[in-house]
Short mmCIF file of C-alpha atoms in Angstrom, two decimals:
data_model
loop_
_atom_site.label_atom_id
_atom_site.label_comp_id
_atom_site.label_asym_id
_atom_site.label_seq_id
_atom_site.Cartn_x
_atom_site.Cartn_y
_atom_site.Cartn_z
CA MET A 1 11.66 -22.45 19.20
CA GLU A 2 10.02 -24.61 16.55
CA GLU A 3 7.07 -22.18 16.33
CA LEU A 4 9.43 -19.22 15.93
CA GLN A 5 11.31 -20.98 13.14
CA HIS A 6 8.06 -21.81 11.36
CA ARG A 7 6.98 -18.19 11.51
CA HIS A 8 10.36 -17.15 10.15
CA ALA A 9 9.95 -19.21 6.95
CA SER A 10 6.40 -17.95 6.49
CA ASN A 11 7.49 -14.35 7.03
CA VAL A 12 10.20 -14.64 4.37
CA ILE A 13 7.56 -15.85 1.93
CA ASP A 14 5.17 -13.06 2.96
CA ARG A 15 7.83 -10.37 2.48
CA LEU A 16 8.66 -11.70 -0.97
CA LYS A 17 5.01 -11.66 -2.02
CA LYS A 18 4.56 -8.17 -0.65
CA LEU A 19 7.47 -6.74 -2.66
CA LEU A 20 6.43 -8.67 -5.76
CA LYS A 21 2.86 -7.36 -5.31
CA ILE A 22 1.31 -10.81 -5.51
CA LYS A 23 -1.05 -12.62 -3.16
CA ARG A 24 -1.03 -16.33 -4.02
CA ASP A 25 1.64 -18.91 -3.30
CA ALA A 26 1.21 -20.30 -6.81
CA GLN A 27 2.26 -16.94 -8.27
CA LEU A 28 5.39 -16.91 -6.11
CA ALA A 29 6.19 -20.51 -7.10
CA ALA A 30 6.06 -19.51 -10.78
CA ILE A 31 8.45 -16.60 -10.21
CA LEU A 32 10.83 -18.77 -8.19
CA LYS A 33 10.51 -21.51 -10.85
CA VAL A 34 9.53 -24.22 -8.38
CA ARG A 35 6.54 -26.56 -8.27
CA ALA A 36 3.15 -25.10 -7.34
CA ASN A 37 2.95 -26.96 -4.00
CA THR A 38 6.54 -26.17 -3.01
CA ILE A 39 5.69 -22.96 -1.14
CA SER A 40 3.22 -24.71 1.17
CA THR A 41 5.87 -27.39 1.83
CA TRP A 42 8.37 -24.70 2.81
CA LYS A 43 5.87 -23.28 5.30
CA LYS A 44 5.14 -26.66 6.88
CA ARG A 45 8.79 -27.77 7.10
CA ASN A 46 10.29 -24.32 7.70
CA THR A 47 12.66 -24.77 4.76
CA LEU A 48 13.63 -22.41 1.95
CA ASP A 49 15.45 -22.67 -1.35
CA HIS A 50 17.89 -19.86 -0.59
CA GLU A 51 19.50 -20.04 -4.02
CA ALA A 52 16.16 -19.42 -5.75
CA ILE A 53 15.32 -16.58 -3.38
CA ILE A 54 18.72 -14.93 -3.83
CA LEU A 55 18.34 -15.13 -7.62
CA VAL A 56 14.93 -13.41 -7.49
CA CYS A 57 16.31 -10.72 -5.17
CA GLU A 58 19.13 -10.07 -7.63
CA ASN A 59 16.74 -9.90 -10.59
CA TYR A 60 14.30 -7.55 -8.86
CA LYS A 61 16.93 -5.56 -6.91
CA PHE A 62 15.42 -6.53 -3.55
CA ASP A 63 17.34 -6.08 -0.32
CA LEU A 64 18.28 -9.59 0.81
CA ASN A 65 18.69 -8.44 4.42
CA TYR A 66 15.06 -7.36 4.44
CA ILE A 67 13.77 -10.53 2.74
CA LEU A 68 15.62 -13.00 4.95
CA LEU A 69 16.11 -11.09 8.21
CA ASN A 70 13.49 -8.30 8.10
CA ILE A 71 16.28 -5.75 8.51
CA LYS A 72 15.50 -2.55 6.66
CA LYS A 73 18.07 -0.08 5.48
CA SER A 74 18.21 3.05 7.57
CA SER A 75 18.23 6.21 5.53
CA ALA A 76 16.83 9.71 5.60
CA SER A 77 14.29 8.81 2.92
CA ALA A 78 12.93 5.97 5.07
CA THR A 79 11.22 8.53 7.31
CA GLN A 80 9.58 10.44 4.47
CA THR A 81 5.93 9.89 3.52
CA PRO A 82 4.91 10.42 -0.15
CA ILE A 83 2.07 12.92 -0.56
CA LEU A 84 -0.55 11.76 -3.08
CA SER A 85 -2.80 14.68 -3.97
CA ARG A 86 -5.94 14.16 -6.02
CA ASP A 87 -4.01 15.05 -9.20
CA VAL A 88 -1.84 11.94 -9.07
CA GLN A 89 -4.07 9.29 -7.49
CA PHE A 90 -5.35 7.92 -10.81
CA GLN A 91 -1.76 7.34 -11.95
CA TYR A 92 -0.90 5.70 -8.63
CA ALA A 93 -3.93 3.40 -8.73
CA LEU A 94 -2.97 2.14 -12.19
CA GLY A 95 0.29 0.84 -10.75
CA ASN A 96 2.40 1.84 -13.77
CA ASP A 97 5.92 3.02 -12.89
CA THR A 98 4.93 3.29 -9.22
CA GLU A 99 8.53 3.57 -8.01
CA ALA A 100 9.25 6.44 -10.40
CA LEU A 101 6.04 8.18 -9.38
CA LEU A 102 6.78 7.88 -5.65
CA GLU A 103 10.29 9.17 -6.23
CA ALA A 104 8.91 12.25 -8.01
CA LEU A 105 6.27 13.03 -5.41
CA PRO A 106 6.82 15.53 -2.58
CA LYS A 107 7.40 13.91 0.80
CA TYR A 108 6.97 14.95 4.41
CA HIS A 109 8.27 13.61 7.71
CA PHE A 110 5.52 12.57 10.13
CA PRO A 111 7.27 11.52 13.35
CA PHE A 112 4.37 9.36 14.56
CA ILE A 113 4.53 6.81 11.70
CA ASN A 114 7.06 4.64 9.87
CA GLY A 115 7.66 6.62 6.67
CA GLU A 116 9.04 3.63 4.75
CA ASP A 117 5.60 2.03 4.67
CA SER A 118 3.34 5.07 4.61
CA ARG A 119 1.30 7.25 2.30
CA ALA A 120 -0.63 10.50 2.61
CA PHE A 121 -3.77 10.46 0.43
CA GLN A 122 -5.83 13.54 -0.31
CA VAL A 123 -9.54 12.89 0.26
CA ILE A 124 -11.44 13.50 -2.98
CA SER A 125 -14.99 12.74 -1.82
CA ASN A 126 -17.33 13.63 1.05
CA ASN A 127 -18.53 10.03 1.40
CA MET A 128 -16.96 9.82 4.89
CA PHE A 129 -18.17 13.26 6.08
CA PRO A 130 -18.36 14.36 8.88
CA LEU A 131 -15.74 11.85 10.03
CA ILE A 132 -13.32 12.76 7.22
CA GLU A 133 -13.62 15.96 5.20
CA GLU A 134 -13.11 16.28 1.47
CA ASN A 135 -9.74 17.80 0.44
CA SER A 136 -8.12 16.89 3.76
CA TYR A 137 -5.21 14.43 3.84
CA VAL A 138 -5.24 11.08 5.62
CA ILE A 139 -1.86 9.83 6.83
CA CYS A 140 -1.65 6.06 6.52
CA GLU A 141 0.50 3.04 7.28
CA SER A 142 0.47 -0.14 5.23
CA THR A 143 -1.40 -3.17 6.55
CA GLU A 144 -2.28 -6.59 5.17
CA THR A 145 -5.00 -7.12 7.77
CA ILE A 146 -8.66 -6.61 6.94
CA ILE A 147 -9.67 -3.98 9.48
CA THR A 148 -13.39 -3.54 10.13
CA ASN A 149 -15.42 -0.71 11.64
CA ILE A 150 -12.78 1.97 11.02
CA PRO A 151 -11.98 3.90 7.81
CA VAL A 152 -9.15 2.59 5.64
CA VAL A 153 -7.77 3.48 2.23
CA ILE A 154 -8.26 0.76 -0.39
CA VAL A 155 -6.21 0.78 -3.59
CA SER A 156 -7.51 -1.28 -6.49
CA ARG A 157 -5.70 -1.41 -9.81
CA ASN A 158 -9.05 -2.15 -11.50
CA LYS A 159 -11.41 0.12 -9.53
CA GLY A 160 -9.37 3.04 -8.16
CA ILE A 161 -8.83 4.43 -4.67
CA PHE A 162 -11.48 4.34 -1.94
CA ILE A 163 -11.72 5.64 1.62
CA ASN A 164 -14.39 3.60 3.37
CA LYS A 165 -15.10 1.26 6.23
CA LEU A 166 -14.40 -2.28 5.05
CA TYR A 167 -16.53 -5.32 5.94
CA PRO A 168 -16.63 -8.90 4.63
CA ASN A 169 -19.85 -9.49 2.68
CA PRO A 170 -21.86 -11.98 4.80
CA PHE A 171 -23.86 -13.06 1.73
CA ASN A 172 -21.01 -13.69 -0.67
CA GLU A 173 -17.65 -15.10 0.36
CA GLY A 174 -14.74 -13.40 -1.37
CA GLU A 175 -16.42 -9.98 -1.47
CA PHE A 176 -16.16 -6.93 0.74
CA ILE A 177 -18.57 -4.10 1.46
CA LEU A 178 -17.09 -0.59 1.38
CA SER A 179 -19.39 1.37 3.65
CA SER A 180 -19.61 5.17 3.69
CA GLU A 181 -20.18 7.38 6.73
CA ASN A 182 -22.27 9.84 4.72
CA GLU A 183 -25.80 8.48 4.18
CA GLY A 184 -25.95 10.23 0.82
CA TYR A 185 -23.49 7.70 -0.64
CA ARG A 186 -24.19 4.08 -1.47
CA ASP A 187 -22.05 1.20 -0.27
CA VAL A 188 -19.63 -0.31 -2.78
CA ILE A 189 -19.11 -4.05 -3.33
CA LEU A 190 -15.53 -5.05 -4.10
CA GLU A 191 -14.13 -8.52 -4.75
CA ALA A 192 -11.17 -9.56 -2.60
CA SER A 193 -9.09 -10.12 -5.73
CA ASP A 194 -9.56 -6.45 -6.66
CA ILE A 195 -7.94 -5.21 -3.43
CA ASP A 196 -4.23 -4.56 -4.07
CA GLU A 197 -3.35 -2.36 -1.09
CA ILE A 198 -4.88 -1.57 2.30
CA TRP A 199 -3.73 1.49 4.26
CA LYS A 200 -4.60 2.04 7.92
CA ILE A 201 -5.42 5.69 8.63
CA ARG A 202 -3.34 7.06 11.50
CA ALA A 203 -4.18 10.76 11.29
CA GLN A 204 -6.03 13.40 9.31
CA LEU A 205 -4.68 16.79 8.30
CA SER A 206 -7.12 19.57 7.54
CA TYR A 207 -6.83 21.16 4.13
CA ASN A 208 -7.51 24.52 5.77
CA ILE A 209 -4.14 24.74 7.53
CA ASN A 210 -3.01 27.19 4.87
CA HIS A 211 -0.16 29.13 6.39
CA ASP A 212 2.42 30.52 3.94
CA ASN A 213 4.64 27.46 4.24
CA LYS A 214 1.66 25.15 3.66
CA ILE A 215 0.62 27.07 0.54
CA LYS A 216 4.18 26.86 -0.77
CA PHE A 217 4.27 23.13 0.00
CA ILE A 218 1.08 22.49 -1.99
CA SER A 219 2.32 24.66 -4.87
CA ASP A 220 5.63 22.81 -5.01
CA SER A 221 3.77 19.49 -4.85
CA LEU A 222 1.64 20.35 -7.86
CA LYS A 223 4.68 21.44 -9.85
CA LYS A 224 6.42 18.11 -9.21
CA ILE A 225 3.31 16.11 -10.05
CA ASN A 226 2.67 18.07 -13.27
CA ALA A 227 6.30 17.60 -14.32
CA PHE A 228 6.07 13.84 -13.77
CA VAL A 229 2.78 13.51 -15.67
CA ALA A 230 4.17 15.61 -18.56
CA THR A 231 7.24 13.37 -18.76
CA LYS A 232 5.12 10.19 -18.88
CA THR A 233 2.84 11.70 -21.56
CA VAL A 234 5.81 12.52 -23.79
CA SER A 235 7.34 9.06 -23.34
CA GLN A 236 4.07 7.40 -24.38
#
């Protein structure tokens, strides 16, 4: 029971950091307006300042049921996966107005994944060929675990979006090697601090499945993306 309670306090902290898009306890402490070592104390003692957490949830419009109990709202949109074609990936990687962008994007229901924590990225390079073809779509679920020896999607606010195999750099702690399947491409070195999102690839959809409904879907997707980009350009 004690172990379960300890994990509960840690999970609350992890869910808060995930929604706030931060990685360090010190960052969370600053947002909660508590001392820098307070978060580690909460983890050890399985205690929480519920008043501080509730205040942050109110300020950021977070669902308190999800933060405290890991209960997610059930809705039709929770099963829909945003489709990120090549046209919009630069905007997504920047991280500006991400919620507005995701709302504007076309979405599709993939019954084999949890749509609330999923993305479909269009492949814009042949660096993983023949394993993954350029212009296909990879259907992904969010993960915070560093997965090795299989392709993942890496989102970096500073560097962009990558589809590679990810390995810790044995010669430099705090760095990762992004390895390509295609020998014509060089490996990329990325610092751990530059990795903002990791997406586990669950499936690949060929770009060549171009039935009439698929063509219409892509056309509608581009229209929505272009409309969003035009709106942001005018507002700037």
